[in-house]
mmCIF file of C-alpha atoms and ligand atoms in Angstrom:
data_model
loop_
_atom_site.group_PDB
_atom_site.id
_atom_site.type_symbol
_atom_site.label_atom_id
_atom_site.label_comp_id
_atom_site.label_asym_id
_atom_site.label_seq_id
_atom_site.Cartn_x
_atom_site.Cartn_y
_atom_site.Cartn_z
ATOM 1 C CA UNK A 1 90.556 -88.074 -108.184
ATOM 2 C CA UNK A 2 88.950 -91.363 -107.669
ATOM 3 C CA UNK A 3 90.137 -94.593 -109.725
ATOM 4 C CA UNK A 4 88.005 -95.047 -112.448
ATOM 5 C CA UNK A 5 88.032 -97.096 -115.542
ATOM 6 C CA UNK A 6 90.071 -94.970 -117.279
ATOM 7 C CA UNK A 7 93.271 -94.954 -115.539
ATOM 8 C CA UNK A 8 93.157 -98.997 -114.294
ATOM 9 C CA UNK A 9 91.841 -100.477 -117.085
ATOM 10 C CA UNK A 10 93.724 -99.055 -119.913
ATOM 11 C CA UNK A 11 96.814 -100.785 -121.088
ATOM 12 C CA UNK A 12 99.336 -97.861 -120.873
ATOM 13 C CA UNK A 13 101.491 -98.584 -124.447
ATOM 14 C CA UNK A 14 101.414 -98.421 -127.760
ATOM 15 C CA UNK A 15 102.059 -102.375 -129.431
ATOM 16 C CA UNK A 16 102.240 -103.522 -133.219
ATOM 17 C CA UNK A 17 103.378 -100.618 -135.987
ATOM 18 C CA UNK A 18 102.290 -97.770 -133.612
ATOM 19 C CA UNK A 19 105.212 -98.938 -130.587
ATOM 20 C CA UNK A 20 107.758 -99.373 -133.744
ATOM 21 C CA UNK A 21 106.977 -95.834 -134.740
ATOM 22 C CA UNK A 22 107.476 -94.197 -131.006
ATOM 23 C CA UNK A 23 110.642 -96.337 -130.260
ATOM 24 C CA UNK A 24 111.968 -94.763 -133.614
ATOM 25 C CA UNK A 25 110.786 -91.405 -131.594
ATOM 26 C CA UNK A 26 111.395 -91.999 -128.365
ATOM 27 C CA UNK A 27 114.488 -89.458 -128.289
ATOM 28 C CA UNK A 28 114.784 -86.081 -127.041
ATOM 29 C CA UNK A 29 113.880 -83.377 -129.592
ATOM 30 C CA UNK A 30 112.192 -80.065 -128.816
ATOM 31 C CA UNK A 31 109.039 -80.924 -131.379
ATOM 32 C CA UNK A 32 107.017 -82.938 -128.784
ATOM 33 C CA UNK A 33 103.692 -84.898 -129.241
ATOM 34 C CA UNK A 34 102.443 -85.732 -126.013
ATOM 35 C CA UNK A 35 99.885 -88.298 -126.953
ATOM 36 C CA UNK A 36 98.228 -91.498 -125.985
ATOM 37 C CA UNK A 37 98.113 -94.444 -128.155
ATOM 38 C CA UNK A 38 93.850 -95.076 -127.740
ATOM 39 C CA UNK A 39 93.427 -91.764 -128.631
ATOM 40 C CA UNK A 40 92.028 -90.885 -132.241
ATOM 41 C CA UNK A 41 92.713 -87.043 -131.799
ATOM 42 C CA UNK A 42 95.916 -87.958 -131.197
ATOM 43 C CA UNK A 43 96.506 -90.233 -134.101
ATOM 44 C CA UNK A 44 95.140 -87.091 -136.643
ATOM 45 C CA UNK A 45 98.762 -84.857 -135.488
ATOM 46 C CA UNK A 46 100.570 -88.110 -135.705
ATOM 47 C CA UNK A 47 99.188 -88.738 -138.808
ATOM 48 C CA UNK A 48 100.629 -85.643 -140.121
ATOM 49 C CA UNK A 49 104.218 -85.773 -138.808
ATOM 50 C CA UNK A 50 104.857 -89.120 -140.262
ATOM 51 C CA UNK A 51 103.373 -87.849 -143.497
ATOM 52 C CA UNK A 52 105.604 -84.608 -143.759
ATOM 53 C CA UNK A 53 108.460 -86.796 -142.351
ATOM 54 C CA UNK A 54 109.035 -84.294 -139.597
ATOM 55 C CA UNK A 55 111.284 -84.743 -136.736
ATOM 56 C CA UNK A 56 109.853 -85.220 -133.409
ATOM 57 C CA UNK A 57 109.617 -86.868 -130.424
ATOM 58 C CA UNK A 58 106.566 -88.918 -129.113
ATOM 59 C CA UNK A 59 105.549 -88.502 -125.325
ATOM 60 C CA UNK A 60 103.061 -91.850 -124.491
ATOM 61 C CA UNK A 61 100.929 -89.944 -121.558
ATOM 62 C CA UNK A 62 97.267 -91.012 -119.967
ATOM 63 C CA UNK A 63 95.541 -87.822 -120.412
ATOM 64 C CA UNK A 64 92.960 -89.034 -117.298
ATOM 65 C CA UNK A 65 95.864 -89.130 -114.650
ATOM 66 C CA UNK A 66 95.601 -85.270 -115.060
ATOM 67 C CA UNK A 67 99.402 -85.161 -113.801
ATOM 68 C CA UNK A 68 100.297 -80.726 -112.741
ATOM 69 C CA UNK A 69 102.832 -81.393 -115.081
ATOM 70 C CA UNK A 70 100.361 -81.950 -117.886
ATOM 71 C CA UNK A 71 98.127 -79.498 -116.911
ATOM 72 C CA UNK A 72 100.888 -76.804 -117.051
ATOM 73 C CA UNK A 73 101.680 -77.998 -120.938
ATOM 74 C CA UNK A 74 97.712 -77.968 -121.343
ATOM 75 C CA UNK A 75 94.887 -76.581 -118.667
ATOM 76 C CA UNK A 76 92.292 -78.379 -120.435
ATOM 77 C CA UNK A 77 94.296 -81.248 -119.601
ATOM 78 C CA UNK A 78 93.776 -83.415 -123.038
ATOM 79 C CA UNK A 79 95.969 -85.135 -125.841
ATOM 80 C CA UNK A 80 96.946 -83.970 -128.146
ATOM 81 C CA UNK A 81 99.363 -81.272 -126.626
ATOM 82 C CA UNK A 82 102.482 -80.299 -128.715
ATOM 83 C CA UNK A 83 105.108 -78.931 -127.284
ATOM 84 C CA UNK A 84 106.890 -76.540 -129.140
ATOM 85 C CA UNK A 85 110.532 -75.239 -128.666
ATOM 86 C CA UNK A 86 110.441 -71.511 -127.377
ATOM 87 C CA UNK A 87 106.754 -71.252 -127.680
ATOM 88 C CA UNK A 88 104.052 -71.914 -125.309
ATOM 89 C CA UNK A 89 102.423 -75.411 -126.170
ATOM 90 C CA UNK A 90 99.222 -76.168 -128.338
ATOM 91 C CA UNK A 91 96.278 -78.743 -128.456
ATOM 92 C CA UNK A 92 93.373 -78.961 -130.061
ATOM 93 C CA UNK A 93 93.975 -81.917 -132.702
ATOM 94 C CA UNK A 94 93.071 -79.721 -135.789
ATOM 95 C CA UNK A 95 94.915 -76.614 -134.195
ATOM 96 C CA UNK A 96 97.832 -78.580 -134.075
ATOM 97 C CA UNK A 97 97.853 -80.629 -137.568
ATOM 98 C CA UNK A 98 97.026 -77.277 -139.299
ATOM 99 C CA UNK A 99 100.278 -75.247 -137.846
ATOM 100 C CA UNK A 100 102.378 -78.932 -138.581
ATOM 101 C CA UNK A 101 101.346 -78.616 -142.271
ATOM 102 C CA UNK A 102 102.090 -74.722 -142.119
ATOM 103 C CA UNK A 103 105.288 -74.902 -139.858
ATOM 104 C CA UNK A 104 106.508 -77.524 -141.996
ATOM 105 C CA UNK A 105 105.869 -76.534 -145.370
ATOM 106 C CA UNK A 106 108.283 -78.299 -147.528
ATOM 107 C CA UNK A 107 108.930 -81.982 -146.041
ATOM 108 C CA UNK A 108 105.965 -83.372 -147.268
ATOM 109 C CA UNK A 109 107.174 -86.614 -149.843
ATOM 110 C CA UNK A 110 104.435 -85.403 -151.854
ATOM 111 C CA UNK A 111 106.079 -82.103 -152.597
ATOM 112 C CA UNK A 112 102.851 -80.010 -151.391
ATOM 113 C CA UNK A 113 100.865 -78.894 -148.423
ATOM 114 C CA UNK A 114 97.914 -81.345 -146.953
ATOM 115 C CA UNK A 115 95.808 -78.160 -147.794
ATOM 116 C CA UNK A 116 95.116 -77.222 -151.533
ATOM 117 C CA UNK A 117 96.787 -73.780 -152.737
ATOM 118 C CA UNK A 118 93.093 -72.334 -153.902
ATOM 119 C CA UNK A 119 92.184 -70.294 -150.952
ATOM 120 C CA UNK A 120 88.142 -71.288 -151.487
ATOM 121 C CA UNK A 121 89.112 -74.616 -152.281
ATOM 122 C CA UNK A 122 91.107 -74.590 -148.460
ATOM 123 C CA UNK A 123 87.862 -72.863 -147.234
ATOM 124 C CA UNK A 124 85.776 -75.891 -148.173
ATOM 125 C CA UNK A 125 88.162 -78.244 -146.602
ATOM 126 C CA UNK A 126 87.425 -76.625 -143.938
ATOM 127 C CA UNK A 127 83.977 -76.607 -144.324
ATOM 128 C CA UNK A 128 84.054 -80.058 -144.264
ATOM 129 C CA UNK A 129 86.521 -80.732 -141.684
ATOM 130 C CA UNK A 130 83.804 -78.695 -139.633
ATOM 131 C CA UNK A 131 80.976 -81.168 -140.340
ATOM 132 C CA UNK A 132 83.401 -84.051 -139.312
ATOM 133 C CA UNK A 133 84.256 -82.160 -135.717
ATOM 134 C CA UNK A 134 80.291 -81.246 -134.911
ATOM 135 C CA UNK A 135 78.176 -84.428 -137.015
ATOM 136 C CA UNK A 136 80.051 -87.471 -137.306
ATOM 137 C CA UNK A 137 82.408 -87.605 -134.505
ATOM 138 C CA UNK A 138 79.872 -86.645 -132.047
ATOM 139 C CA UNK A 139 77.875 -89.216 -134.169
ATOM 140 C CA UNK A 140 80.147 -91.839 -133.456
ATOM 141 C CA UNK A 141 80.153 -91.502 -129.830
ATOM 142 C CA UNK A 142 76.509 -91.255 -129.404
ATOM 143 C CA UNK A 143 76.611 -94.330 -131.417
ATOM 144 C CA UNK A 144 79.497 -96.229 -129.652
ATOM 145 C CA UNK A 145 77.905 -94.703 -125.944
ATOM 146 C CA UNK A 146 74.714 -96.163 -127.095
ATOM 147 C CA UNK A 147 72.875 -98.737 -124.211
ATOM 148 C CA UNK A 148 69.436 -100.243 -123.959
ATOM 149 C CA UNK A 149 68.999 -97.569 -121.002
ATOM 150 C CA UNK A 150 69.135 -94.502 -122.922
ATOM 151 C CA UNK A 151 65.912 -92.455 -124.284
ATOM 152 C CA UNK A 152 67.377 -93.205 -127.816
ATOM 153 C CA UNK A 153 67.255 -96.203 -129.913
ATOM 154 C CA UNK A 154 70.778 -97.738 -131.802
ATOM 155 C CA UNK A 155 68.605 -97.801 -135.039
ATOM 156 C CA UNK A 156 68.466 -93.729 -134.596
ATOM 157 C CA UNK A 157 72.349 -93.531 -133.200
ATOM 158 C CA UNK A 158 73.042 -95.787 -136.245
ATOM 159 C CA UNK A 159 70.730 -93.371 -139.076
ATOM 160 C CA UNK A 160 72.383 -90.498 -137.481
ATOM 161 C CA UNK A 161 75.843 -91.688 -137.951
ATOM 162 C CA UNK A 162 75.322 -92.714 -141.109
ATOM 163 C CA UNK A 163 73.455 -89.340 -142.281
ATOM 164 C CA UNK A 164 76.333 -87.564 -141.626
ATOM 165 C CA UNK A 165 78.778 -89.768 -143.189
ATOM 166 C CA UNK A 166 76.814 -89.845 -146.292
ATOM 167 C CA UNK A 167 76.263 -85.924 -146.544
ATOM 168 C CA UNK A 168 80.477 -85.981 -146.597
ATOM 169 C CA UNK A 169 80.332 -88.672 -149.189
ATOM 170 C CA UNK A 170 78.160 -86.884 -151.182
ATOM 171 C CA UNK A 171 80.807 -83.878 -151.224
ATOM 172 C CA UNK A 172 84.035 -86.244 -152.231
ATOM 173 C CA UNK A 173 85.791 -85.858 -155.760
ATOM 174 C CA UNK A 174 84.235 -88.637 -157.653
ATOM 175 C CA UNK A 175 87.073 -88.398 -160.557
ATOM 176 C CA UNK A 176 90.755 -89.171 -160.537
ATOM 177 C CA UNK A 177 91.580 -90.575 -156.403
ATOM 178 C CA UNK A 178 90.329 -91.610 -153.803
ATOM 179 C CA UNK A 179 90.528 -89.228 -151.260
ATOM 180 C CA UNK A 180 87.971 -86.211 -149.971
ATOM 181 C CA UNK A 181 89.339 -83.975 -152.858
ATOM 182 C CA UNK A 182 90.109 -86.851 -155.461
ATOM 183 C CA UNK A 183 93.927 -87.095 -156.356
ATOM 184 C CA UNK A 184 95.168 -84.746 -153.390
ATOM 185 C CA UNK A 185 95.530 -86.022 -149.646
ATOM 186 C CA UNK A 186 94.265 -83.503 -147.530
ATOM 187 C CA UNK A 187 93.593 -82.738 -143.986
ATOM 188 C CA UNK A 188 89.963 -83.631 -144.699
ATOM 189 C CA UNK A 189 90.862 -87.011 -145.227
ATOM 190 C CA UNK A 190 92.766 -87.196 -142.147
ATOM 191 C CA UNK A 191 90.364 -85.587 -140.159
ATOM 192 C CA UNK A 192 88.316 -88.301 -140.341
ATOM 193 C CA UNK A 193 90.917 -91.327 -140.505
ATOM 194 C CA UNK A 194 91.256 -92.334 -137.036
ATOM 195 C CA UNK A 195 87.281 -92.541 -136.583
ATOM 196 C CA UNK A 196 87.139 -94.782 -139.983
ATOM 197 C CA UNK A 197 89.905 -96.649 -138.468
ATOM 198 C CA UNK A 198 87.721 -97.296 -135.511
ATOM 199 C CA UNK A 199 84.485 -98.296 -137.252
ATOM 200 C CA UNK A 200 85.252 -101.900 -136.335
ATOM 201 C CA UNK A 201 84.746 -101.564 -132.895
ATOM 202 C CA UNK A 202 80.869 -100.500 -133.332
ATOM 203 C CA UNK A 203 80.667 -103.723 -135.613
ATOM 204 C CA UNK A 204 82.159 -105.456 -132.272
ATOM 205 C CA UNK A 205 80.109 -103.846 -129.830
ATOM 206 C CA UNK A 206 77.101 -102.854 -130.928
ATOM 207 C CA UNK A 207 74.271 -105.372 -132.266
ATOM 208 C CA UNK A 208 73.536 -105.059 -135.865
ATOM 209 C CA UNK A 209 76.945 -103.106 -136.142
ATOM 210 C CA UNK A 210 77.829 -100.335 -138.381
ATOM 211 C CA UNK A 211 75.472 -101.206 -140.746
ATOM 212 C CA UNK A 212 76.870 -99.850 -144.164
ATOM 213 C CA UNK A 213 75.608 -102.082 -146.701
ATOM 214 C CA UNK A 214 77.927 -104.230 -148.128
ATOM 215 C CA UNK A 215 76.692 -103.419 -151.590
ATOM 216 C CA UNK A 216 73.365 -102.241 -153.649
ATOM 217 C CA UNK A 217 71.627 -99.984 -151.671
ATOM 218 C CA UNK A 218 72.440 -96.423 -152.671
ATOM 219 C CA UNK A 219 75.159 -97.636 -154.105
ATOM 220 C CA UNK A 220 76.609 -94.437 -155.987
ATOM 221 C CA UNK A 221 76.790 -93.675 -151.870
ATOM 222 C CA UNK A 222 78.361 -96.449 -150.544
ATOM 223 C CA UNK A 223 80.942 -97.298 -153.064
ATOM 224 C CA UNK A 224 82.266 -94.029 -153.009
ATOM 225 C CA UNK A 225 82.647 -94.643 -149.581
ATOM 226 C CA UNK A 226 83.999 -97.787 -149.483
ATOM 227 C CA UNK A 227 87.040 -96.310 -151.910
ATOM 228 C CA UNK A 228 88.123 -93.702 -149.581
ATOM 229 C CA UNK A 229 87.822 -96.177 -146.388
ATOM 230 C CA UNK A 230 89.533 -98.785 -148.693
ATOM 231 C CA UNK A 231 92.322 -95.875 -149.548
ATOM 232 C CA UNK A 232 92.403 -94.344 -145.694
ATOM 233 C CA UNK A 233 92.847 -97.786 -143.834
ATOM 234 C CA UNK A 234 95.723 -98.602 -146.747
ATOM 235 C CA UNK A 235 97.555 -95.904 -146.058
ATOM 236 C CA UNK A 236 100.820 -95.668 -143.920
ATOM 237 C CA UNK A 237 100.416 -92.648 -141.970
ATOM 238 C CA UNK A 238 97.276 -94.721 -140.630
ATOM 239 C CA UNK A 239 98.586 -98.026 -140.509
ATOM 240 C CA UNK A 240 102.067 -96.980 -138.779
ATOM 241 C CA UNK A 241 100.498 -94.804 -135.592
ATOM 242 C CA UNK A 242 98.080 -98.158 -135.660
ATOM 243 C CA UNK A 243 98.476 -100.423 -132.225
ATOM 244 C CA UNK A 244 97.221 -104.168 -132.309
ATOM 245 C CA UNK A 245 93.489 -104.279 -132.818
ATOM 246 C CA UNK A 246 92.719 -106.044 -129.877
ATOM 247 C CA UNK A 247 94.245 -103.490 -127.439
ATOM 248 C CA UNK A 248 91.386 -100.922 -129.208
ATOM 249 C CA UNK A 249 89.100 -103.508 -128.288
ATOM 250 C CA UNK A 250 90.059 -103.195 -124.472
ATOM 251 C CA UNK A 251 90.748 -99.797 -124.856
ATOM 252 C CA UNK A 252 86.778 -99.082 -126.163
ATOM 253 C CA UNK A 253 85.332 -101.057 -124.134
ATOM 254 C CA UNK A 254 84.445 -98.597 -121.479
ATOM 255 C CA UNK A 255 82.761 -96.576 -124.270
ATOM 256 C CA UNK A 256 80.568 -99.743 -125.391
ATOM 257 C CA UNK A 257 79.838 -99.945 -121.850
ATOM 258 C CA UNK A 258 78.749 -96.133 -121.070
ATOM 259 C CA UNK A 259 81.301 -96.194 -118.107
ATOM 260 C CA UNK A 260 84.273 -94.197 -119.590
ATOM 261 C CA UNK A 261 84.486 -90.333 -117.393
ATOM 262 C CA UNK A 262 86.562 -88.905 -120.487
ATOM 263 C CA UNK A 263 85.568 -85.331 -121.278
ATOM 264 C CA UNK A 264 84.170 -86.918 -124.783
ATOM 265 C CA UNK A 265 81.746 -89.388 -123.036
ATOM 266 C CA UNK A 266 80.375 -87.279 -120.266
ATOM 267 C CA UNK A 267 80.076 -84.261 -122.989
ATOM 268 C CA UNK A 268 78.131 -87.237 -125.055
ATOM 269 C CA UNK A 269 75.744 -88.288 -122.286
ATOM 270 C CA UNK A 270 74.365 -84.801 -121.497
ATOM 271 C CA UNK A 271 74.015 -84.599 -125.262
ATOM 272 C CA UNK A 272 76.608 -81.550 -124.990
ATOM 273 C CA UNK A 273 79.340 -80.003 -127.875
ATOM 274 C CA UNK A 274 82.459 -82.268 -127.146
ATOM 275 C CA UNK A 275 85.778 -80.887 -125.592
HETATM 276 N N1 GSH B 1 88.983 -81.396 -129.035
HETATM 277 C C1 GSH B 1 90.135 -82.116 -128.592
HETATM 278 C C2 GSH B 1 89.725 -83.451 -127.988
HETATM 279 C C3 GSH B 1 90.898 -84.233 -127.443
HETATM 280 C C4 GSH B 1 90.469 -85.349 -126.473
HETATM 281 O O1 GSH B 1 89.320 -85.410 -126.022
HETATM 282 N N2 GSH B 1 91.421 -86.245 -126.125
HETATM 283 C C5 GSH B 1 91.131 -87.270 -125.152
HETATM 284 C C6 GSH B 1 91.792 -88.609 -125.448
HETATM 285 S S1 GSH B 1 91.125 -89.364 -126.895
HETATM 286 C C7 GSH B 1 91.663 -86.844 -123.790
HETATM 287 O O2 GSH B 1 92.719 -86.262 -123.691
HETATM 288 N N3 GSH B 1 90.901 -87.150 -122.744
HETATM 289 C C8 GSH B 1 91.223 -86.847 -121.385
HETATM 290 C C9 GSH B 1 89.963 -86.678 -120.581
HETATM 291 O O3 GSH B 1 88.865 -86.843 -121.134
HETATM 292 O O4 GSH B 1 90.073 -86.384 -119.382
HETATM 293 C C10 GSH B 1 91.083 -82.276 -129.781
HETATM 294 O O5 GSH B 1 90.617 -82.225 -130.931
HETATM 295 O O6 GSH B 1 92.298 -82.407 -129.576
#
């Protein structure tokens, strides 16, 4: 495979909380995450083994090398990929945090699953965990992938983006918590995490940024937003599988630029359903 700017332009390790966390998982234990510290699938299973304080060890890989060995844990070749003892592996970021929170089901601190007990309650999580995968994180690349050269304009990447994020608002608990289903941390919530995490980086790249308004316009909206983003970015499952900003910065920067070849930006520029 030729070099490309994935695999000589990315710094290889995790720094800040997230290379505190790995060292502290860096030993050999059947439960495996092999995942890559850029990656924001990734960070959604990490995400849930630090919150249900399950034992495990973290693999740092680059998923672009496409290394046999990798392939043979995964033949679509991406991170996530969790390798399980006696089992065959399994990927697919909200494959894998679903059968953590099952496999697991008493280690969470909280005392509870990330999924509520009420089977339709779980089906709208779901639900909603759907519009994340297909509208806003697509939205976010389209967004991020934007350049003067495409046959779109960043003021309809930018309404798009924030259409979707605004019909998921619209669906959050307004009483008692922050989070998608008010007092109760769910998978919804981290479903979505490592993209809010990331919002900064369109506000770095991108001319007139993000563009959430700071306050006033449609604000029964935007303040309900800005309470779960204030509540996700707080929280230490986020904040602990978190490198240094500035190595996201690098990291995104072949996104900004349209020149990544990851399966998410080539899927994006032919306007295609991502890996
Ligand atoms: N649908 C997959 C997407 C995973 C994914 O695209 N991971 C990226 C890193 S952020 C990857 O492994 N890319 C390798 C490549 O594009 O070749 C999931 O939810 O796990």
């Amino acid at each position: 495979m030729p070099a490309s700017v994935d695999t000589t332009q990315l710094p290889a390790h995790t720094t800040g909380k997230a290379a505190v966390l790995a060292k502290g998982h860096a030993a050999e234990h059947p439960l495996k995450l092999y995942g890559s510290w850029f990656c924001p699938f990734v960070q959604r299973a990490w995400m849930v083994l630090h919150e249900k304080r399950i034992p495990y060890q973290y693999v740092e890989i680059n998923p672009y090398n496409k290394d046999p060995d990798f392939l043979a844990l995964n033949p679509r070749g991406l991170v996530p990929t969790l390798a399980v003892e006696g089992e065959k592996p399994l990927y697919e970021s909200m494959v894998v945090c679903e059968y953590l929170n099952e496999a697991y089901p008493n280690e969470n601190a909280n005392g509870g699953s990330l999924f509520p007990i009420d089977v339709y309650q779980r089906a709208r999580c779901r639900l909603w965990i759907d519009h994340i995968e297909k509208k806003i994180v697509p939205g976010f690349y389209r967004f991020i992938q934007h350049t003067p050269e495409k046959e779109y304009s960043i003021e309809d990447a930018r309404a798009n983006f924030l259409g979707h994020i605004k019909t998921l608002v619209r669906e959050m608990e307004s009483n008692n918590g922050p989070w998608f289903l008010g007092q109760s941390f769910s998978l919804v919530d981290i479903a979505l995490a490592p993209w809010a995490k990331r919002l900064f980086l369109i506000d770095h790249y991108k001319p007139g940024g993000v563009g959430i308004p700071a306050a006033g316009d449609e604000e029964e909206v935007w303040a309900r937003w800005r309470t779960w983003f204030d509540a996700i970015t707080s929280r230490s499952s986020v904040q602990s599988t978190w490198s240094d900003d500035d190595q996201y910065i690098k990291a995104y920067k072949r996104y900004a630029e349209d020149t990544t070849q990851s399966e998410v930006a080539k899927a994006t520029r032919k306007g295609e359903k991502l890996p």
